[in-house]
């Protein structure tokens, strides 16, 4: 059988609950939904470490961060190692990556295994971005999401139609600082976006780690995030610190002459949420448009039948949930990856699957479709049978997670944990363990246990409830089994 083309579209920080096919109540994503309508939506796809570079390295290698060398944002990716694009390239695929690479923070690391690569340096810019085209820097005029799509389409038009292709289209959006295109700048201007149910979470009966995290809507944004004029002496990157007493405290949007004053902290928090979430959703509107352009191109070229199209994101994100933005925690909003896939030759339209899928499975899946054997040192499994609507015997019913970057950036403590279909056990071990970028500030270790059936919003830590003592022991045994299986001995 002819080997399928693979178009893998991945955005940065797009949470599943910001997609209408996942039931979003805050936005519509008609083009992404089209992939789900004509293919399959995975209901339980999770990342094994909810942060950019580690998720990207795991996707490329089919391995957890401690084996591919990317445990934190500050590690350097060794491009000499085995990746799925390299293996497909060697097997005759034409390979390309366009957009966000973000595996060079710990030292320069160019993409390997691609015939064509054109990537943003570091985080890249939203407007008129510089990109590195096979080693050469060039500035492009326009909006980053449109440019990445244009470059993908250009490459597709020039490819050899006799050979199958692998194209990784990696969007920068909707990553912080959430700068929308001019096309969508006034979307949602006259509406209030509904608040999430846990918006006013007070972190009672939870870990100290949750209470201490610095990603709160009311006080942890900076002026650039919300496009506000910084007060004298502050920079755009300075955090907004809301004072106890709001009298005399005001904020001025960069596009306005009028400052806004607040009567209560709740009012301030809700105002900041609207500033944040509207820009976030505007960035997603551009992505959705551009996903539509890619799908249209496949239709026009007669490629839709023979091309696997995936839309996903490197991890989830807090959209005001628990009063937060950002990710890192093993909580559902951050752990869950959106994942929709279309391949008319094998996947039934409008189907959904609840099997537990992980980003560590993606490489294996692509190799399977490319007709290659899956190397034994890869740690996941091909999702192809899942896509076909089956659940293979012995498919995983629990998964292992680890966030290594102790207290860096948003003061989120390092932790590892496991999730079953019903329960989630998290251990904040309280140490940096010498990992790159971590802050060497020991914390008292602590545990959390959630019953996702009774408490899907994870508001009630039942770890200390004696009623669950036996369950805790069982889950701990499973956690240690998973940790060992993942070859994580730290
Ligand atoms: Ca990300």
Coordinates of C-alpha atoms and ligand atoms in Angstrom, one line a residue:
X1 CA 0.0 0.0 0.0
X2 CA 1.1 3.5 -0.7
X3 CA 2.6 5.1 2.4
X4 CA 0.5 8.1 3.6
X5 CA 1.7 11.7 3.9
X6 CA 1.8 13.1 7.4
X7 CA 0.9 16.7 8.1
X8 CA 1.4 17.3 11.8
X9 CA 0.1 20.7 13.0
X10 CA 1.1 21.5 16.5
X11 CA 0.5 24.8 18.3
X12 CA 2.0 26.0 21.5
X13 CA -0.1 26.1 24.7
X14 CA -3.5 25.5 23.1
X15 CA -5.6 23.9 25.8
X16 CA -8.3 21.4 24.7
X17 CA -11.0 23.4 26.5
X18 CA -10.2 26.2 24.0
X19 CA -11.5 24.1 21.0
X20 CA -15.2 23.8 20.2
X21 CA -14.8 20.1 19.3
X22 CA -13.7 19.5 23.0
X23 CA -16.8 21.4 24.2
X24 CA -15.3 24.8 24.7
X25 CA -17.8 27.3 26.0
X26 CA -15.5 30.3 25.3
X27 CA -14.7 30.0 21.5
X28 CA -15.4 28.3 18.2
X29 CA -12.7 26.5 16.1
X30 CA -14.6 25.4 13.0
X31 CA -11.5 24.3 11.0
X32 CA -9.9 22.3 13.7
X33 CA -13.4 20.8 14.4
X34 CA -13.5 19.8 10.7
X35 CA -10.5 17.4 11.4
X36 CA -12.5 15.9 14.3
X37 CA -15.7 15.7 12.2
X38 CA -13.9 13.9 9.4
X39 CA -11.7 11.9 11.7
X40 CA -11.1 11.0 15.3
X41 CA -10.9 13.0 18.5
X42 CA -8.8 11.5 21.4
X43 CA -10.6 12.2 24.7
X44 CA -7.6 11.3 26.9
X45 CA -4.4 12.3 25.3
X46 CA -1.8 13.5 27.9
X47 CA 1.7 14.8 27.9
X48 CA 4.3 13.3 30.2
X49 CA 5.8 16.7 31.2
X50 CA 3.6 19.8 30.7
X51 CA 6.1 22.2 29.2
X52 CA 7.4 23.2 25.8
X53 CA 10.8 21.9 25.1
X54 CA 10.4 18.6 27.0
X55 CA 7.1 17.8 25.2
X56 CA 8.7 18.6 21.8
X57 CA 11.7 16.4 22.5
X58 CA 9.4 13.5 23.7
X59 CA 7.4 13.8 20.5
X60 CA 10.5 13.6 18.3
X61 CA 12.2 10.7 20.1
X62 CA 9.3 8.7 21.6
X63 CA 11.1 8.8 24.9
X64 CA 10.7 10.5 28.3
X65 CA 12.9 13.6 29.0
X66 CA 15.4 11.8 31.2
X67 CA 16.3 9.5 28.3
X68 CA 16.3 12.1 25.5
X69 CA 18.2 14.7 27.5
X70 CA 15.4 17.3 27.8
X71 CA 14.0 17.3 31.3
X72 CA 13.7 21.1 31.5
X73 CA 13.6 24.2 29.3
X74 CA 17.4 24.8 29.9
X75 CA 18.6 21.4 28.7
X76 CA 20.3 21.1 25.3
X77 CA 18.9 18.8 22.7
X78 CA 21.5 16.5 21.2
X79 CA 20.4 16.4 17.5
X80 CA 22.6 13.3 16.9
X81 CA 20.1 11.1 18.6
X82 CA 17.4 8.9 17.0
X83 CA 14.2 10.8 16.0
X84 CA 11.2 9.7 14.0
X85 CA 11.8 12.4 11.2
X86 CA 15.3 11.0 10.7
X87 CA 14.0 7.4 10.4
X88 CA 11.3 8.5 8.0
X89 CA 13.7 10.6 6.0
X90 CA 16.1 7.6 5.7
X91 CA 13.1 5.5 4.5
X92 CA 12.4 7.8 1.6
X93 CA 10.0 10.5 3.1
X94 CA 10.5 14.1 2.2
X95 CA 10.7 15.8 5.6
X96 CA 10.3 19.4 6.7
X97 CA 9.7 21.4 9.9
X98 CA 8.4 25.0 9.8
X99 CA 7.8 27.3 12.8
X100 CA 8.6 26.7 16.5
X101 CA 11.5 24.5 17.3
X102 CA 12.4 25.6 20.8
X103 CA 15.1 23.0 21.5
X104 CA 18.0 25.4 21.5
X105 CA 17.7 27.2 24.9
X106 CA 20.5 25.2 26.6
X107 CA 22.8 25.8 23.7
X108 CA 22.5 25.9 19.9
X109 CA 20.6 22.9 18.5
X110 CA 19.5 23.0 14.9
X111 CA 16.9 20.6 13.6
X112 CA 18.2 17.3 12.2
X113 CA 16.5 14.8 10.0
X114 CA 14.7 17.4 7.8
X115 CA 15.3 18.1 4.1
X116 CA 13.9 21.6 4.8
X117 CA 13.8 23.5 8.1
X118 CA 12.8 27.0 8.7
X119 CA 12.3 27.8 12.4
X120 CA 11.9 30.6 14.8
X121 CA 14.9 31.3 17.0
X122 CA 13.9 30.6 20.7
X123 CA 10.3 31.7 21.3
X124 CA 10.2 33.9 18.1
X125 CA 8.2 37.0 17.5
X126 CA 4.5 37.3 16.6
X127 CA 5.0 40.2 14.2
X128 CA 7.6 40.3 11.4
X129 CA 9.5 37.4 12.8
X130 CA 13.1 36.4 12.1
X131 CA 13.3 32.8 11.0
X132 CA 16.3 30.5 10.4
X133 CA 16.1 28.8 7.1
X134 CA 18.4 25.8 7.0
X135 CA 20.9 27.9 9.0
X136 CA 20.4 31.2 7.4
X137 CA 18.5 34.1 9.2
X138 CA 15.9 36.1 7.5
X139 CA 13.2 38.5 8.6
X140 CA 9.7 38.0 7.2
X141 CA 7.0 40.6 7.0
X142 CA 3.6 39.8 8.5
X143 CA 2.0 37.8 11.3
X144 CA 3.7 34.6 12.4
X145 CA 0.8 32.2 12.1
X146 CA 0.2 33.3 8.5
X147 CA 3.9 33.2 7.6
X148 CA 4.4 29.7 9.0
X149 CA 1.4 28.5 7.0
X150 CA 2.6 30.2 3.8
X151 CA 6.0 28.6 4.2
X152 CA 4.4 25.2 4.7
X153 CA 2.3 25.6 1.6
X154 CA 5.3 26.8 -0.4
X155 CA 7.2 23.7 0.5
X156 CA 4.3 21.5 -0.3
X157 CA 3.9 23.0 -3.7
X158 CA 7.6 22.4 -4.5
X159 CA 7.9 18.9 -3.2
X160 CA 8.4 15.8 -5.3
X161 CA 4.9 14.4 -5.7
X162 CA 6.3 10.9 -6.3
X163 CA 7.5 10.6 -2.7
X164 CA 5.4 10.7 0.6
X165 CA 6.0 13.7 2.8
X166 CA 6.3 14.5 6.5
X167 CA 5.6 18.1 7.4
X168 CA 5.7 19.4 10.9
X169 CA 3.9 22.7 11.0
X170 CA 4.7 24.1 14.5
X171 CA 2.9 27.3 15.4
X172 CA 4.2 29.7 17.9
X173 CA 0.7 30.9 18.9
X174 CA -1.1 30.9 21.3
X175 CA 2.0 31.2 23.5
X176 CA 2.6 34.1 25.8
X177 CA 2.5 37.2 25.3
X178 CA -0.6 36.4 23.2
X179 CA -0.4 39.1 20.5
X180 CA -3.2 38.7 18.0
X181 CA -3.1 39.5 14.3
X182 CA -4.7 42.7 13.1
X183 CA -7.5 40.6 11.5
X184 CA -8.7 39.4 14.9
X185 CA -7.6 42.3 17.0
X186 CA -11.2 43.3 17.9
X187 CA -12.8 39.9 18.1
X188 CA -14.7 39.5 21.4
X189 CA -14.5 43.3 21.9
X190 CA -18.2 43.6 23.0
X191 CA -18.6 40.4 24.9
X192 CA -17.6 39.0 28.2
X193 CA -15.9 35.6 28.1
X194 CA -17.5 33.4 30.8
X195 CA -15.4 32.7 33.9
X196 CA -14.3 29.1 34.5
X197 CA -15.9 27.2 37.4
X198 CA -12.7 27.2 39.5
X199 CA -11.8 30.8 38.8
X200 CA -12.0 31.7 42.5
X201 CA -10.1 28.7 43.8
X202 CA -8.7 29.5 47.2
X203 CA -6.4 26.4 47.2
X204 CA -7.8 25.2 50.5
X205 CA -7.3 21.4 51.1
X206 CA -4.6 21.2 48.5
X207 CA -0.9 21.1 48.4
X208 CA 1.2 24.1 49.4
X209 CA 2.6 23.8 45.9
X210 CA -0.7 24.9 44.4
X211 CA -1.1 27.8 46.9
X212 CA 2.5 29.1 46.3
X213 CA 2.5 28.9 42.5
X214 CA 3.0 32.3 40.9
X215 CA 0.7 32.1 37.9
X216 CA -2.3 33.9 39.3
X217 CA -4.6 35.9 37.2
X218 CA -4.8 38.8 39.6
X219 CA -1.1 39.5 40.3
X220 CA 1.3 37.4 38.2
X221 CA 1.0 38.8 34.6
X222 CA 3.4 41.4 33.3
X223 CA 2.5 44.6 31.5
X224 CA 3.3 43.1 28.1
X225 CA 1.0 40.1 28.7
X226 CA -2.0 42.4 29.1
X227 CA -0.7 45.1 26.7
X228 CA -0.8 47.8 29.5
X229 CA 1.3 50.9 29.9
X230 CA 3.8 50.2 32.7
X231 CA 3.9 52.8 35.4
X232 CA 7.0 55.0 35.7
X233 CA 10.0 53.0 36.7
X234 CA 8.5 49.6 35.6
X235 CA 9.4 47.7 32.5
X236 CA 7.1 45.8 30.2
X237 CA 8.4 42.6 31.7
X238 CA 7.7 43.7 35.3
X239 CA 5.0 41.8 37.1
X240 CA 1.8 43.6 38.0
X241 CA 1.6 43.6 41.7
X242 CA -1.9 44.6 42.9
X243 CA -1.7 46.4 46.2
X244 CA -3.8 45.4 49.3
X245 CA -5.5 48.8 49.2
X246 CA -6.7 49.6 45.6
X247 CA -7.2 53.3 46.2
X248 CA -5.1 55.2 43.7
X249 CA -4.4 51.9 41.8
X250 CA -5.2 52.0 38.1
X251 CA -4.0 50.4 34.9
X252 CA -3.9 51.9 31.4
X253 CA -4.3 49.8 28.2
X254 CA -1.7 50.7 25.6
X255 CA -4.4 51.4 23.1
X256 CA -6.3 53.8 25.3
X257 CA -5.8 57.2 26.9
X258 CA -8.1 56.3 29.7
X259 CA -6.8 54.5 32.8
X260 CA -9.1 51.9 34.4
X261 CA -9.7 52.0 38.2
X262 CA -11.0 49.2 40.3
X263 CA -13.4 49.0 43.2
X264 CA -12.5 45.5 44.4
X265 CA -9.8 42.8 43.9
X266 CA -12.5 40.6 42.4
X267 CA -13.2 43.3 39.8
X268 CA -9.5 43.7 39.1
X269 CA -9.0 39.9 38.7
X270 CA -12.0 39.6 36.3
X271 CA -10.8 42.5 34.3
X272 CA -7.3 41.0 33.9
X273 CA -8.9 37.6 32.9
X274 CA -10.8 39.3 30.1
X275 CA -7.6 41.1 28.9
X276 CA -5.8 37.8 28.9
X277 CA -8.3 35.3 27.6
X278 CA -9.5 37.5 24.7
X279 CA -6.0 37.9 23.3
X280 CA -5.4 34.2 23.8
X281 CA -8.5 33.3 21.9
X282 CA -7.7 35.8 19.2
X283 CA -4.4 34.1 18.6
X284 CA -6.3 30.8 18.3
X285 CA -8.7 32.3 15.8
X286 CA -5.7 32.9 13.5
X287 CA -4.5 29.3 14.0
X288 CA -8.0 28.0 13.1
X289 CA -8.1 30.1 9.9
X290 CA -4.7 28.8 8.9
X291 CA -5.6 25.2 9.7
X292 CA -8.5 25.8 7.2
X293 CA -6.1 27.0 4.6
X294 CA -4.0 23.8 4.9
X295 CA -7.1 21.6 4.7
X296 CA -8.3 23.5 1.6
X297 CA -4.9 23.1 0.0
X298 CA -5.1 19.3 0.6
X299 CA -8.5 19.2 -1.0
X300 CA -7.5 21.3 -4.0
X301 CA -4.4 19.1 -4.6
X302 CA -6.4 15.9 -4.2
X303 CA -4.2 14.9 -1.2
X304 CA -6.9 14.6 1.5
X305 CA -7.4 10.9 1.1
X306 CA -3.7 10.0 1.4
X307 CA -2.6 12.4 4.1
X308 CA -2.8 11.9 7.9
X309 CA -3.6 15.3 9.3
X310 CA -3.2 15.9 13.0
X311 CA -3.8 19.0 15.1
X312 CA -2.5 19.0 18.6
X313 CA -0.6 21.2 21.1
X314 CA 2.6 20.6 23.1
X315 CA 0.6 20.6 26.3
X316 CA -2.6 22.1 27.9
X317 CA -3.0 25.4 29.7
X318 CA -4.9 27.0 32.5
X319 CA -7.5 29.4 31.0
X320 CA -8.3 31.0 34.3
X321 CA -9.0 27.6 35.8
X322 CA -7.9 27.6 39.5
X323 CA -7.3 31.3 39.1
X324 CA -4.3 30.6 36.9
X325 CA -2.7 31.0 33.5
X326 CA 0.3 28.8 32.4
X327 CA 0.8 25.0 32.7
X328 CA 3.5 22.8 34.4
X329 CA 1.2 21.2 37.0
X330 CA -0.1 17.7 36.5
X331 CA -3.7 19.0 36.9
X332 CA -6.1 18.1 34.1
X333 CA -6.2 21.4 32.2
X334 CA -2.4 21.4 31.8
X335 CA -1.9 17.6 31.5
X336 CA -4.4 17.1 28.7
X337 CA -3.4 17.6 25.1
X338 CA -5.9 18.3 22.4
X339 CA -5.6 15.7 19.6
X340 CA -7.7 15.3 16.5
X341 CA -6.6 13.2 13.5
X342 CA -8.0 12.7 10.0
X343 CA -7.1 9.9 7.6
X344 CA -10.1 8.9 5.5
X345 CA -8.5 5.6 4.5
X346 CA -8.4 4.2 8.0
X347 CA -10.3 6.5 10.4
X348 CA -14.0 6.7 10.7
X349 CA -15.3 10.3 10.5
X350 CA -16.8 11.8 13.7
X351 CA -15.3 9.1 15.9
X352 CA -14.0 9.5 19.4
X353 CA -11.7 7.3 21.5
X354 CA -11.3 7.3 25.3
X355 CA -8.0 5.2 25.4
X356 CA -5.1 6.8 27.2
X357 CA -2.7 8.2 24.6
X358 CA 0.5 10.0 25.4
X359 CA 2.9 12.3 23.5
X360 CA 5.5 9.5 24.0
X361 CA 3.4 7.5 21.5
X362 CA 3.5 10.0 18.5
X363 CA 6.8 8.9 17.1
X364 CA 5.9 5.3 17.1
X365 CA 2.6 6.1 15.4
X366 CA 4.3 7.9 12.5
X367 CA 6.9 5.1 12.1
X368 CA 4.0 2.5 12.0
X369 CA 2.3 4.5 9.2
X370 CA 5.6 4.8 7.4
X371 CA 5.9 1.1 7.3
X372 CA 8.9 1.0 9.7
X373 CA 9.7 -1.2 12.7
X374 CA 9.5 0.7 16.0
X375 CA 12.9 0.8 17.7
X376 CA 12.9 -1.1 21.0
X377 CA 14.3 1.9 22.9
X378 CA 11.2 4.0 22.1
X379 CA 8.9 4.1 25.2
X380 CA 5.4 4.5 23.8
X381 CA 3.2 2.5 21.4
X382 CA 1.7 3.2 18.0
X383 CA -1.8 4.8 18.2
X384 CA -2.7 3.3 14.8
X385 CA -5.1 0.6 16.3
X386 CA -6.7 3.3 18.5
X387 CA -7.3 5.4 15.4
X388 CA -8.9 2.4 13.8
X389 CA -11.4 2.2 16.7
X390 CA -9.8 -0.7 18.5
X391 CA -8.3 -1.0 22.0
X392 CA -5.4 -3.5 21.9
X393 CA -5.2 -6.0 24.7
X394 CA -3.1 -4.8 27.5
X395 CA -3.4 -1.1 26.4
X396 CA -2.3 1.2 29.3
X397 CA -4.8 2.1 32.0
X398 CA -2.3 4.3 33.9
X399 CA 0.3 6.9 32.9
X400 CA 3.5 8.4 34.4
X401 CA 4.2 12.1 34.6
X402 CA 7.1 14.2 35.7
X403 CA 7.8 17.9 35.9
X404 CA 11.5 18.5 36.8
X405 CA 12.0 22.2 36.8
X406 CA 11.8 22.9 40.5
X407 CA 10.4 26.4 41.3
X408 CA 11.7 28.0 38.1
X409 CA 9.6 30.7 36.4
X410 CA 6.2 30.3 38.1
X411 CA 7.4 28.8 41.4
X412 CA 5.9 25.5 40.6
X413 CA 7.5 22.7 42.7
X414 CA 8.9 19.7 40.9
X415 CA 6.7 16.7 41.0
X416 CA 6.0 13.2 39.6
X417 CA 2.8 11.3 39.6
X418 CA 0.4 8.9 38.0
X419 CA -3.1 9.0 36.6
X420 CA -5.5 6.1 36.1
X421 CA -8.9 6.4 34.5
X422 CA -10.3 7.5 37.9
X423 CA -7.5 8.6 40.2
X424 CA -4.5 10.9 40.2
X425 CA -1.7 10.7 42.6
X426 CA 0.9 13.5 42.7
X427 CA 4.2 13.6 44.7
X428 CA 5.9 17.0 45.2
X429 CA 9.3 15.7 46.2
X430 CA 10.7 19.2 47.0
X431 CA 14.2 19.1 45.4
X432 CA 15.9 20.6 42.4
X433 CA 18.1 17.4 42.0
X434 CA 20.6 19.5 40.0
X435 CA 18.3 19.8 37.0
X436 CA 19.1 22.7 34.6
X437 CA 17.2 25.9 35.4
X438 CA 15.8 24.6 38.7
X439 CA 16.0 26.7 41.9
X440 CA 17.9 24.9 44.6
X441 CA 15.4 25.6 47.4
X442 CA 14.3 22.5 49.2
X443 CA 10.6 22.1 50.1
X444 CA 8.8 19.8 52.5
X445 CA 7.6 16.8 50.3
X446 CA 3.8 16.5 50.0
X447 CA 1.3 14.3 48.3
X448 CA -2.0 14.9 46.6
X449 CA -4.7 12.3 45.6
X450 CA -7.8 13.2 43.5
X451 CA -10.8 11.1 42.7
X452 CA -11.5 12.4 39.2
X453 CA -15.0 10.8 39.1
X454 CA -16.2 12.5 42.3
X455 CA -14.0 15.6 41.9
X456 CA -13.2 16.2 38.2
X457 CA -12.1 19.8 38.9
X458 CA -9.4 18.6 41.5
X459 CA -10.4 20.8 44.3
X460 CA -10.3 18.3 47.1
X461 CA -7.1 16.4 48.0
X462 CA -8.1 13.2 49.7
X463 CA -4.6 11.8 50.3
X464 CA -4.9 12.3 54.0
X465 CA -8.4 10.8 54.3
X466 CA -7.9 7.4 56.2
X467 CA -10.8 6.0 54.1
X468 CA -8.4 6.0 51.1
X469 CA -5.3 4.6 52.9
X470 CA -5.5 1.3 51.1
X471 CA -6.0 2.9 47.7
X472 CA -3.1 5.2 48.3
X473 CA -0.8 2.2 48.9
X474 CA -2.0 0.5 45.7
X475 CA -1.6 3.6 43.7
X476 CA 1.9 4.2 45.1
X477 CA 2.9 0.7 44.0
X478 CA 1.6 1.4 40.5
X479 CA 3.4 4.8 40.5
X480 CA 6.7 3.1 41.4
X481 CA 6.1 0.4 38.8
X482 CA 5.4 3.1 36.1
X483 CA 8.5 5.1 37.1
X484 CA 10.7 2.0 36.8
X485 CA 9.1 1.0 33.5
X486 CA 9.9 4.5 32.2
X487 CA 13.5 3.9 33.4
X488 CA 13.4 6.9 35.6
X489 CA 15.5 6.1 38.6
X490 CA 16.0 9.6 40.0
Ligands
LIG1 CA1 4.1 25.1 25.2

